[in-house]
């Protein structure tokens, strides 16, 4: 652009600008939040804005904003973004949540107060305060936790396995079946999982030694999946390292037995050491689970008369030695179970080895498909011989 044309352009701009104040078009309508409007000159817009007028009705409209601690604020819409930036929200839903109580009440709570409510019995999720319960026909109900006991008194159960039979298919499907339909399902390829025990039918006990350990949780997952119990002969020194597994096992109906504090050879230990190893473990198990062991298994299967006389519990050996600790091979563990398990067997495995945890599902599935019921060692003794006897050694409990 040459000098001459630049000059001409500037002249035009100056003339046009000078013309504006005399035009009709530069008058604009401005808006107040109380609904008033007024016509002002465009050049004065900034001045009117400075004293609370807005250029659009939308800007002037009063909106309510909300804070997490329950305050509200009415402001012209024009300022919304500024307030949003410093912790004010556009809707009440953004600053509140619904909390729930065990007795069925619900409450809208400002988010800043939620933690305080949580400390005095209000919960964030309705699933935290309700459980599924079942009637004798397997119908499902959602019940607030405060009413579990009264519903139990009316005949509902909070465990589906109490009112229906868990069954599974060889290809891994599961379903709950009314008890009187179990036989019919058995005939068409469904297998009975754990649950009620028929004492006239074959039963065996799976036992896990030396834990609890890192693989124990996976073992429990499988036992829970099939609703079957096992017996864990634990080392006392491991108990406090896996409290969740210990408590969970007991809740699932598993039995915790004593395998000494630190896997000592009891037959080569003084009476004092034997007593100390056994007692410390009993205490450790009780402290975590609230239940004392009723059985013990001597490490290495090593016992003598002095040991049997010292320990005031039945000594539990085994009849199926899977050698899982040696082979560390799930197929070999399963093969051993298939080959050696008879009615009344006590099966020995070790839940401190990961390949053993891998073997648990095939082993459990095989036993159930063979028609063996899985029971704890104490139940196996009880069903087959009545009361377990202290100082006595049990290897297996064949039918009488
Ligand atoms: Zn052991």
Short mmCIF file of N, CA, C and O in Angstrom, two decimals, residues 189-317:
data_model
loop_
_atom_site.label_atom_id
_atom_site.label_comp_id
_atom_site.label_asym_id
_atom_site.label_seq_id
_atom_site.Cartn_x
_atom_site.Cartn_y
_atom_site.Cartn_z
N UNK A 189 -26.83 -84.02 33.14
CA UNK A 189 -25.50 -83.43 32.99
C UNK A 189 -25.13 -82.35 33.97
O UNK A 189 -24.12 -81.67 33.78
N UNK A 190 -25.94 -82.17 35.02
CA UNK A 190 -25.58 -81.19 36.05
C UNK A 190 -25.04 -81.92 37.27
O UNK A 190 -25.52 -82.99 37.63
N UNK A 191 -24.04 -81.32 37.91
CA UNK A 191 -23.40 -81.93 39.07
C UNK A 191 -23.68 -81.11 40.31
O UNK A 191 -23.77 -79.89 40.27
N UNK A 192 -23.84 -81.83 41.44
CA UNK A 192 -24.15 -81.17 42.70
C UNK A 192 -22.88 -80.59 43.29
O UNK A 192 -21.89 -81.27 43.47
N UNK A 193 -22.91 -79.30 43.58
CA UNK A 193 -21.78 -78.64 44.22
C UNK A 193 -21.91 -78.81 45.73
O UNK A 193 -22.63 -79.70 46.19
N UNK A 194 -21.24 -77.95 46.50
CA UNK A 194 -21.33 -78.09 47.96
C UNK A 194 -22.68 -77.65 48.49
O UNK A 194 -23.49 -77.11 47.77
N UNK A 195 -22.89 -77.87 49.77
CA UNK A 195 -24.15 -77.48 50.41
C UNK A 195 -24.49 -78.49 51.49
O UNK A 195 -23.63 -78.91 52.24
N UNK A 196 -25.77 -78.88 51.53
CA UNK A 196 -26.20 -79.83 52.56
C UNK A 196 -25.49 -81.18 52.36
O UNK A 196 -25.32 -81.63 51.23
N UNK A 197 -25.11 -81.81 53.47
CA UNK A 197 -24.38 -83.08 53.41
C UNK A 197 -25.34 -84.25 53.65
O UNK A 197 -26.15 -84.22 54.57
N UNK A 198 -25.26 -85.25 52.77
CA UNK A 198 -25.98 -86.51 52.96
C UNK A 198 -24.98 -87.51 53.53
O UNK A 198 -24.09 -87.99 52.83
N UNK A 199 -25.15 -87.79 54.84
CA UNK A 199 -24.11 -88.58 55.53
C UNK A 199 -24.05 -90.02 55.03
O UNK A 199 -23.10 -90.73 55.33
N UNK A 200 -25.04 -90.44 54.23
CA UNK A 200 -25.01 -91.81 53.72
C UNK A 200 -24.19 -91.91 52.44
O UNK A 200 -23.97 -92.99 51.93
N UNK A 201 -23.76 -90.78 51.92
CA UNK A 201 -23.06 -90.78 50.64
C UNK A 201 -21.56 -90.51 50.82
O UNK A 201 -21.14 -90.01 51.85
N UNK A 202 -20.75 -90.82 49.79
CA UNK A 202 -19.29 -90.66 49.89
C UNK A 202 -18.88 -89.23 50.22
O UNK A 202 -19.51 -88.28 49.75
N UNK A 203 -17.83 -89.12 51.03
CA UNK A 203 -17.32 -87.78 51.37
C UNK A 203 -15.82 -87.86 51.60
O UNK A 203 -15.30 -88.89 52.01
N UNK A 204 -15.14 -86.76 51.29
CA UNK A 204 -13.70 -86.67 51.50
C UNK A 204 -13.37 -85.27 52.03
O UNK A 204 -14.19 -84.35 51.93
N UNK A 205 -12.15 -85.15 52.61
CA UNK A 205 -11.70 -83.85 53.11
C UNK A 205 -10.43 -83.44 52.39
O UNK A 205 -9.47 -84.21 52.34
N UNK A 206 -10.45 -82.23 51.81
CA UNK A 206 -9.22 -81.67 51.25
C UNK A 206 -8.55 -80.86 52.36
O UNK A 206 -9.21 -80.09 53.06
N UNK A 207 -7.22 -81.06 52.52
CA UNK A 207 -6.49 -80.29 53.52
C UNK A 207 -5.34 -79.54 52.86
O UNK A 207 -4.73 -80.03 51.89
N UNK A 208 -5.07 -78.34 53.37
CA UNK A 208 -3.96 -77.52 52.86
C UNK A 208 -3.02 -77.21 54.02
O UNK A 208 -3.46 -76.69 55.04
N UNK A 209 -1.74 -77.52 53.85
CA UNK A 209 -0.76 -77.31 54.92
C UNK A 209 0.16 -76.12 54.67
O UNK A 209 0.31 -75.67 53.54
N UNK A 210 0.78 -75.69 55.75
CA UNK A 210 1.94 -74.76 55.77
C UNK A 210 1.58 -73.29 55.57
O UNK A 210 2.42 -72.43 55.77
N UNK A 211 0.38 -72.97 55.18
CA UNK A 211 0.00 -71.57 54.96
C UNK A 211 -0.38 -70.89 56.27
O UNK A 211 0.01 -71.40 57.33
N UNK A 212 -1.18 -69.83 56.22
CA UNK A 212 -1.63 -69.21 54.96
C UNK A 212 -0.49 -68.53 54.22
O UNK A 212 0.48 -68.14 54.83
N UNK A 213 -0.65 -68.42 52.90
CA UNK A 213 0.37 -67.80 52.06
C UNK A 213 -0.28 -67.01 50.95
O UNK A 213 -1.51 -66.88 50.89
N UNK A 214 0.57 -66.52 50.06
CA UNK A 214 0.05 -65.68 48.96
C UNK A 214 -1.00 -66.39 48.10
O UNK A 214 -1.97 -65.76 47.67
N UNK A 215 -0.86 -67.70 47.81
CA UNK A 215 -1.89 -68.35 46.96
C UNK A 215 -3.19 -68.70 47.70
O UNK A 215 -4.15 -69.13 47.06
N UNK A 216 -3.23 -68.51 49.03
CA UNK A 216 -4.41 -68.95 49.79
C UNK A 216 -5.69 -68.27 49.31
O UNK A 216 -6.74 -68.92 49.21
N UNK A 217 -5.60 -66.99 48.97
CA UNK A 217 -6.81 -66.27 48.52
C UNK A 217 -7.39 -66.92 47.27
O UNK A 217 -8.61 -67.03 47.13
N UNK A 218 -6.51 -67.35 46.36
CA UNK A 218 -7.00 -68.00 45.13
C UNK A 218 -7.65 -69.34 45.44
O UNK A 218 -8.62 -69.75 44.79
N UNK A 219 -7.08 -70.05 46.41
CA UNK A 219 -7.69 -71.32 46.83
C UNK A 219 -9.10 -71.06 47.37
O UNK A 219 -10.06 -71.75 47.01
N UNK A 220 -9.23 -70.02 48.19
CA UNK A 220 -10.54 -69.69 48.76
C UNK A 220 -11.53 -69.29 47.66
O UNK A 220 -12.72 -69.61 47.75
N UNK A 221 -11.05 -68.59 46.64
CA UNK A 221 -11.93 -68.20 45.53
C UNK A 221 -12.61 -69.43 44.92
O UNK A 221 -13.81 -69.41 44.62
N UNK A 222 -11.83 -70.48 44.72
CA UNK A 222 -12.38 -71.70 44.09
C UNK A 222 -13.33 -72.40 45.05
O UNK A 222 -14.42 -72.84 44.66
N UNK A 223 -12.94 -72.51 46.31
CA UNK A 223 -13.82 -73.15 47.30
C UNK A 223 -15.15 -72.41 47.37
O UNK A 223 -16.23 -73.03 47.43
N UNK A 224 -15.08 -71.09 47.32
CA UNK A 224 -16.30 -70.27 47.38
C UNK A 224 -17.15 -70.48 46.13
O UNK A 224 -18.37 -70.59 46.19
N UNK A 225 -16.48 -70.56 44.98
CA UNK A 225 -17.17 -70.74 43.70
C UNK A 225 -18.01 -72.02 43.71
O UNK A 225 -19.13 -72.03 43.19
N UNK A 226 -17.47 -73.08 44.32
CA UNK A 226 -18.18 -74.37 44.36
C UNK A 226 -18.92 -74.58 45.68
O UNK A 226 -19.52 -75.64 45.88
N UNK A 227 -18.82 -73.56 46.57
CA UNK A 227 -19.49 -73.66 47.89
C UNK A 227 -19.06 -74.91 48.66
O UNK A 227 -19.90 -75.66 49.16
N UNK A 228 -17.76 -75.16 48.70
CA UNK A 228 -17.25 -76.32 49.45
C UNK A 228 -16.21 -75.86 50.47
O UNK A 228 -15.52 -74.87 50.25
N UNK A 229 -16.10 -76.58 51.60
CA UNK A 229 -15.10 -76.23 52.60
C UNK A 229 -13.83 -77.06 52.44
O UNK A 229 -13.83 -78.09 51.77
N UNK A 230 -12.75 -76.57 53.05
CA UNK A 230 -11.53 -77.36 53.17
C UNK A 230 -10.98 -77.13 54.56
O UNK A 230 -11.52 -76.31 55.32
N UNK A 231 -9.93 -77.86 54.91
CA UNK A 231 -9.29 -77.67 56.21
C UNK A 231 -7.88 -77.15 55.97
O UNK A 231 -7.14 -77.71 55.16
N UNK A 232 -7.54 -76.06 56.66
CA UNK A 232 -6.21 -75.45 56.52
C UNK A 232 -5.41 -75.70 57.79
O UNK A 232 -5.77 -75.23 58.86
N UNK A 233 -4.32 -76.48 57.67
CA UNK A 233 -3.41 -76.65 58.80
C UNK A 233 -2.33 -75.58 58.68
O UNK A 233 -1.44 -75.66 57.84
N UNK A 234 -2.47 -74.55 59.52
CA UNK A 234 -1.64 -73.35 59.35
C UNK A 234 -0.44 -73.34 60.28
O UNK A 234 -0.46 -73.93 61.37
N UNK A 235 0.61 -72.66 59.81
CA UNK A 235 1.74 -72.35 60.69
C UNK A 235 1.39 -71.07 61.44
O UNK A 235 1.07 -70.05 60.82
N UNK A 236 1.53 -71.11 62.76
CA UNK A 236 1.18 -69.95 63.57
C UNK A 236 1.87 -68.68 63.13
O UNK A 236 1.28 -67.60 63.13
N UNK A 237 3.11 -68.80 62.70
CA UNK A 237 3.88 -67.58 62.34
C UNK A 237 3.31 -66.89 61.10
O UNK A 237 3.58 -65.72 60.87
N UNK A 238 2.54 -67.60 60.29
CA UNK A 238 1.98 -66.99 59.07
C UNK A 238 0.62 -66.35 59.30
O UNK A 238 0.14 -65.59 58.45
N UNK A 239 -0.02 -66.67 60.41
CA UNK A 239 -1.42 -66.30 60.61
C UNK A 239 -1.65 -64.79 60.56
O UNK A 239 -2.54 -64.31 59.85
N UNK A 240 -0.81 -64.05 61.28
CA UNK A 240 -1.06 -62.60 61.36
C UNK A 240 -0.68 -61.89 60.05
O UNK A 240 -1.00 -60.72 59.87
N UNK A 241 -0.01 -62.59 59.15
CA UNK A 241 0.33 -61.98 57.86
C UNK A 241 -0.83 -62.06 56.87
O UNK A 241 -0.86 -61.33 55.88
N UNK A 242 -1.78 -62.96 57.12
CA UNK A 242 -2.92 -63.13 56.19
C UNK A 242 -4.25 -63.17 56.94
O UNK A 242 -5.02 -64.12 56.83
N UNK A 243 -4.52 -62.12 57.72
CA UNK A 243 -5.75 -62.15 58.54
C UNK A 243 -7.01 -62.22 57.69
O UNK A 243 -7.97 -62.90 58.08
N UNK A 244 -7.04 -61.52 56.56
CA UNK A 244 -8.25 -61.55 55.72
C UNK A 244 -8.57 -62.96 55.24
O UNK A 244 -9.73 -63.39 55.25
N UNK A 245 -7.54 -63.66 54.81
CA UNK A 245 -7.73 -65.03 54.33
C UNK A 245 -8.23 -65.93 55.46
O UNK A 245 -9.11 -66.78 55.26
N UNK A 246 -7.67 -65.73 56.65
CA UNK A 246 -8.07 -66.56 57.80
C UNK A 246 -9.55 -66.33 58.15
O UNK A 246 -10.32 -67.29 58.31
N UNK A 247 -9.93 -65.06 58.24
CA UNK A 247 -11.32 -64.74 58.60
C UNK A 247 -12.27 -65.22 57.51
O UNK A 247 -13.33 -65.79 57.79
N UNK A 248 -11.86 -64.99 56.27
CA UNK A 248 -12.71 -65.40 55.14
C UNK A 248 -12.91 -66.91 55.15
O UNK A 248 -14.04 -67.41 54.95
N UNK A 249 -11.84 -67.67 55.39
CA UNK A 249 -11.93 -69.13 55.40
C UNK A 249 -12.95 -69.59 56.44
O UNK A 249 -13.81 -70.44 56.17
N UNK A 250 -12.87 -69.00 57.63
CA UNK A 250 -13.79 -69.40 58.71
C UNK A 250 -15.23 -69.06 58.33
O UNK A 250 -16.15 -69.87 58.49
N UNK A 251 -15.42 -67.87 57.78
CA UNK A 251 -16.77 -67.45 57.36
C UNK A 251 -17.34 -68.39 56.32
O UNK A 251 -18.55 -68.58 56.24
N UNK A 252 -16.47 -68.92 55.45
CA UNK A 252 -16.92 -69.82 54.38
C UNK A 252 -17.19 -71.22 54.89
O UNK A 252 -17.57 -72.10 54.10
N UNK A 253 -16.95 -71.46 56.18
CA UNK A 253 -17.19 -72.81 56.72
C UNK A 253 -15.98 -73.71 56.65
O UNK A 253 -16.09 -74.92 56.88
N UNK A 254 -14.81 -73.14 56.33
CA UNK A 254 -13.58 -73.93 56.36
C UNK A 254 -13.14 -74.14 57.81
O UNK A 254 -13.56 -73.42 58.70
N UNK A 255 -12.28 -75.13 58.00
CA UNK A 255 -11.74 -75.40 59.32
C UNK A 255 -10.27 -75.00 59.35
O UNK A 255 -9.55 -75.21 58.37
N UNK A 256 -9.85 -74.40 60.48
CA UNK A 256 -8.44 -74.05 60.65
C UNK A 256 -7.84 -75.03 61.65
O UNK A 256 -8.29 -75.10 62.80
N UNK A 257 -6.84 -75.79 61.20
CA UNK A 257 -6.12 -76.70 62.09
C UNK A 257 -4.74 -76.14 62.40
O UNK A 257 -4.29 -75.16 61.81
N UNK A 258 -4.08 -76.80 63.35
CA UNK A 258 -2.78 -76.34 63.87
C UNK A 258 -1.65 -77.14 63.22
O UNK A 258 -1.67 -78.37 63.21
N UNK A 259 -0.67 -76.45 62.65
CA UNK A 259 0.47 -77.12 62.02
C UNK A 259 1.78 -76.64 62.65
O UNK A 259 2.81 -76.57 61.99
N UNK A 260 1.72 -76.31 63.92
CA UNK A 260 2.80 -75.75 64.76
C UNK A 260 3.12 -74.32 64.35
O UNK A 260 2.69 -73.84 63.31
N UNK A 261 3.88 -73.65 65.20
CA UNK A 261 4.22 -72.25 64.96
C UNK A 261 5.16 -72.09 63.77
O UNK A 261 4.97 -71.26 62.91
N UNK A 262 6.19 -72.95 63.72
CA UNK A 262 7.22 -72.75 62.68
C UNK A 262 7.69 -74.06 62.06
O UNK A 262 8.85 -74.22 61.72
N UNK A 263 6.73 -74.99 61.91
CA UNK A 263 7.01 -76.23 61.17
C UNK A 263 8.15 -77.03 61.77
O UNK A 263 9.02 -77.54 61.05
N UNK A 264 8.14 -77.18 63.08
CA UNK A 264 9.20 -77.98 63.72
C UNK A 264 8.83 -79.47 63.65
O UNK A 264 7.66 -79.84 63.52
N UNK A 265 9.85 -80.31 63.75
CA UNK A 265 9.67 -81.75 63.87
C UNK A 265 9.34 -82.05 65.33
O UNK A 265 10.22 -82.06 66.19
N UNK A 266 8.06 -82.28 65.60
CA UNK A 266 7.63 -82.44 66.99
C UNK A 266 8.25 -83.67 67.64
O UNK A 266 8.54 -83.68 68.84
N UNK A 267 8.46 -84.73 66.83
CA UNK A 267 8.99 -85.96 67.43
C UNK A 267 10.45 -85.79 67.86
O UNK A 267 10.98 -86.62 68.57
N UNK A 268 11.09 -84.72 67.41
CA UNK A 268 12.47 -84.46 67.82
C UNK A 268 12.54 -83.25 68.75
O UNK A 268 13.61 -82.67 68.93
N UNK A 269 11.38 -82.85 69.32
CA UNK A 269 11.36 -81.66 70.18
C UNK A 269 11.04 -82.04 71.61
O UNK A 269 10.41 -83.07 71.87
N UNK A 270 11.46 -81.19 72.55
CA UNK A 270 11.14 -81.41 73.96
C UNK A 270 9.64 -81.19 74.17
O UNK A 270 8.98 -80.50 73.37
N UNK A 271 9.13 -81.75 75.22
CA UNK A 271 7.73 -81.57 75.57
C UNK A 271 7.38 -80.09 75.67
O UNK A 271 6.33 -79.64 75.21
N UNK A 272 8.29 -79.32 76.25
CA UNK A 272 8.08 -77.87 76.39
C UNK A 272 7.94 -77.20 75.04
O UNK A 272 7.05 -76.35 74.84
N UNK A 273 8.82 -77.57 74.12
CA UNK A 273 8.77 -76.97 72.78
C UNK A 273 7.48 -77.37 72.06
O UNK A 273 6.83 -76.53 71.41
N UNK A 274 7.11 -78.65 72.18
CA UNK A 274 5.87 -79.12 71.56
C UNK A 274 4.69 -78.28 72.06
O UNK A 274 3.91 -77.73 71.26
N UNK A 275 4.60 -78.12 73.37
CA UNK A 275 3.48 -77.37 73.96
C UNK A 275 3.49 -75.93 73.49
O UNK A 275 2.46 -75.36 73.12
N UNK A 276 4.69 -75.35 73.48
CA UNK A 276 4.81 -73.94 73.10
C UNK A 276 4.44 -73.73 71.63
O UNK A 276 3.71 -72.80 71.28
N UNK A 277 4.91 -74.62 70.74
CA UNK A 277 4.61 -74.53 69.30
C UNK A 277 3.11 -74.65 69.03
O UNK A 277 2.55 -73.96 68.17
N UNK A 278 2.47 -75.55 69.75
CA UNK A 278 1.04 -75.79 69.56
C UNK A 278 0.21 -74.65 70.17
O UNK A 278 -0.69 -74.09 69.52
N UNK A 279 0.54 -74.27 71.40
CA UNK A 279 -0.25 -73.26 72.10
C UNK A 279 -0.16 -71.90 71.42
O UNK A 279 -1.17 -71.19 71.28
N UNK A 280 1.04 -71.51 71.00
CA UNK A 280 1.21 -70.19 70.36
C UNK A 280 0.38 -70.13 69.08
O UNK A 280 -0.21 -69.09 68.75
N UNK A 281 0.32 -71.24 68.37
CA UNK A 281 -0.46 -71.27 67.12
C UNK A 281 -1.96 -71.20 67.42
O UNK A 281 -2.70 -70.46 66.75
N UNK A 282 -2.40 -71.96 68.41
CA UNK A 282 -3.82 -71.89 68.80
C UNK A 282 -4.22 -70.46 69.13
O UNK A 282 -5.27 -69.97 68.71
N UNK A 283 -3.36 -69.78 69.89
CA UNK A 283 -3.65 -68.40 70.29
C UNK A 283 -3.69 -67.47 69.08
O UNK A 283 -4.59 -66.62 68.95
N UNK A 284 -2.71 -67.64 68.18
CA UNK A 284 -2.67 -66.78 66.98
C UNK A 284 -3.93 -66.95 66.14
O UNK A 284 -4.51 -65.97 65.67
N UNK A 285 -4.37 -68.20 65.98
CA UNK A 285 -5.58 -68.46 65.18
C UNK A 285 -6.81 -67.86 65.88
O UNK A 285 -7.65 -67.20 65.25
N UNK A 286 -6.88 -68.04 67.19
CA UNK A 286 -8.02 -67.49 67.93
C UNK A 286 -8.05 -65.97 67.85
O UNK A 286 -9.11 -65.36 67.66
N UNK A 287 -6.88 -65.36 68.00
CA UNK A 287 -6.83 -63.89 68.00
C UNK A 287 -7.34 -63.31 66.69
O UNK A 287 -7.97 -62.25 66.68
N UNK A 288 -7.06 -63.98 65.59
CA UNK A 288 -7.47 -63.43 64.29
C UNK A 288 -8.90 -63.84 63.94
O UNK A 288 -9.67 -63.04 63.39
N UNK A 289 -9.29 -65.08 64.25
CA UNK A 289 -10.58 -65.60 63.75
C UNK A 289 -11.65 -65.72 64.83
O UNK A 289 -12.83 -65.85 64.51
N UNK A 290 -11.25 -65.72 66.09
CA UNK A 290 -12.21 -65.95 67.17
C UNK A 290 -12.54 -67.41 67.38
O UNK A 290 -13.43 -67.74 68.16
N UNK A 291 -11.83 -68.30 66.68
CA UNK A 291 -12.08 -69.73 66.80
C UNK A 291 -10.77 -70.46 67.10
O UNK A 291 -9.75 -70.18 66.47
N UNK A 292 -10.79 -71.38 68.07
CA UNK A 292 -9.60 -72.18 68.34
C UNK A 292 -9.55 -73.41 67.43
O UNK A 292 -10.58 -74.03 67.18
N UNK A 293 -8.36 -73.78 66.95
CA UNK A 293 -8.23 -75.03 66.20
C UNK A 293 -8.63 -76.21 67.09
O UNK A 293 -8.41 -76.19 68.31
N UNK A 294 -9.23 -77.23 66.47
CA UNK A 294 -9.63 -78.42 67.22
C UNK A 294 -8.77 -79.63 66.84
O UNK A 294 -8.91 -80.70 67.44
N UNK A 295 -7.95 -79.46 65.79
CA UNK A 295 -7.14 -80.55 65.27
C UNK A 295 -5.72 -80.07 65.05
O UNK A 295 -5.49 -78.88 64.88
N UNK A 296 -4.76 -80.98 65.03
CA UNK A 296 -3.43 -80.56 64.58
C UNK A 296 -2.86 -81.60 63.63
O UNK A 296 -3.30 -82.76 63.60
N UNK A 297 -1.93 -81.16 62.81
CA UNK A 297 -1.20 -82.08 61.94
C UNK A 297 0.29 -81.86 62.21
O UNK A 297 0.80 -80.75 61.98
N UNK A 298 1.00 -82.90 62.68
CA UNK A 298 2.42 -82.73 62.93
C UNK A 298 3.19 -82.53 61.61
O UNK A 298 2.95 -83.29 60.66
N UNK A 299 4.07 -81.52 61.54
CA UNK A 299 4.88 -81.33 60.33
C UNK A 299 5.63 -82.61 59.98
O UNK A 299 6.08 -83.34 60.88
N UNK A 300 5.78 -82.89 58.72
CA UNK A 300 6.43 -84.09 58.17
C UNK A 300 5.68 -85.37 58.56
O UNK A 300 6.19 -86.47 58.36
N UNK A 301 4.50 -85.22 59.16
CA UNK A 301 3.80 -86.41 59.66
C UNK A 301 4.57 -87.07 60.79
O UNK A 301 4.37 -88.25 61.07
N UNK A 302 5.44 -86.32 61.44
CA UNK A 302 6.35 -86.90 62.44
C UNK A 302 5.79 -86.75 63.85
O UNK A 302 5.66 -85.63 64.35
N UNK A 303 5.41 -87.88 64.46
CA UNK A 303 4.92 -87.84 65.84
C UNK A 303 5.42 -89.09 66.57
O UNK A 303 5.89 -90.04 65.94
N UNK A 304 5.36 -89.03 67.88
CA UNK A 304 5.63 -90.21 68.71
C UNK A 304 4.69 -90.18 69.90
O UNK A 304 3.83 -89.28 69.99
N UNK A 305 4.83 -91.12 70.78
CA UNK A 305 3.91 -91.21 71.93
C UNK A 305 3.90 -89.94 72.75
O UNK A 305 2.84 -89.46 73.18
N UNK A 306 5.12 -89.39 72.96
CA UNK A 306 5.22 -88.19 73.79
C UNK A 306 4.44 -87.04 73.15
O UNK A 306 3.74 -86.29 73.85
N UNK A 307 4.53 -86.91 71.83
CA UNK A 307 3.80 -85.84 71.13
C UNK A 307 2.29 -86.05 71.31
O UNK A 307 1.56 -85.13 71.69
N UNK A 308 1.83 -87.27 71.05
CA UNK A 308 0.39 -87.57 71.17
C UNK A 308 -0.11 -87.32 72.59
O UNK A 308 -1.25 -86.86 72.77
N UNK A 309 0.75 -87.60 73.57
CA UNK A 309 0.34 -87.39 74.96
C UNK A 309 0.35 -85.92 75.34
O UNK A 309 -0.43 -85.48 76.20
N UNK A 310 1.22 -85.15 74.70
CA UNK A 310 1.37 -83.74 75.07
C UNK A 310 0.28 -82.87 74.46
O UNK A 310 -0.27 -81.98 75.11
N UNK A 311 -0.05 -83.14 73.20
CA UNK A 311 -1.00 -82.28 72.49
C UNK A 311 -2.42 -82.78 72.73
O UNK A 311 -2.75 -83.92 72.40
N UNK A 312 -3.26 -81.92 73.29
CA UNK A 312 -4.62 -82.33 73.65
C UNK A 312 -5.58 -82.15 72.48
O UNK A 312 -6.63 -81.52 72.58
N UNK A 313 -5.18 -82.67 71.31
CA UNK A 313 -6.03 -82.62 70.13
C UNK A 313 -5.82 -83.89 69.32
O UNK A 313 -4.79 -84.55 69.45
N UNK A 314 -6.79 -84.25 68.46
CA UNK A 314 -6.57 -85.37 67.55
C UNK A 314 -5.47 -85.02 66.54
O UNK A 314 -5.39 -83.88 66.09
N UNK A 315 -4.62 -85.99 66.18
CA UNK A 315 -3.57 -85.78 65.19
C UNK A 315 -4.08 -86.26 63.84
O UNK A 315 -4.53 -87.40 63.69
N UNK A 316 -4.02 -85.37 62.86
CA UNK A 316 -4.60 -85.68 61.55
C UNK A 316 -3.49 -85.93 60.53
O UNK A 316 -2.68 -85.04 60.25
N UNK A 317 -3.45 -87.13 59.98
CA UNK A 317 -2.51 -87.44 58.91
C UNK A 317 -3.26 -87.34 57.58
O UNK A 317 -4.12 -86.51 57.43
#
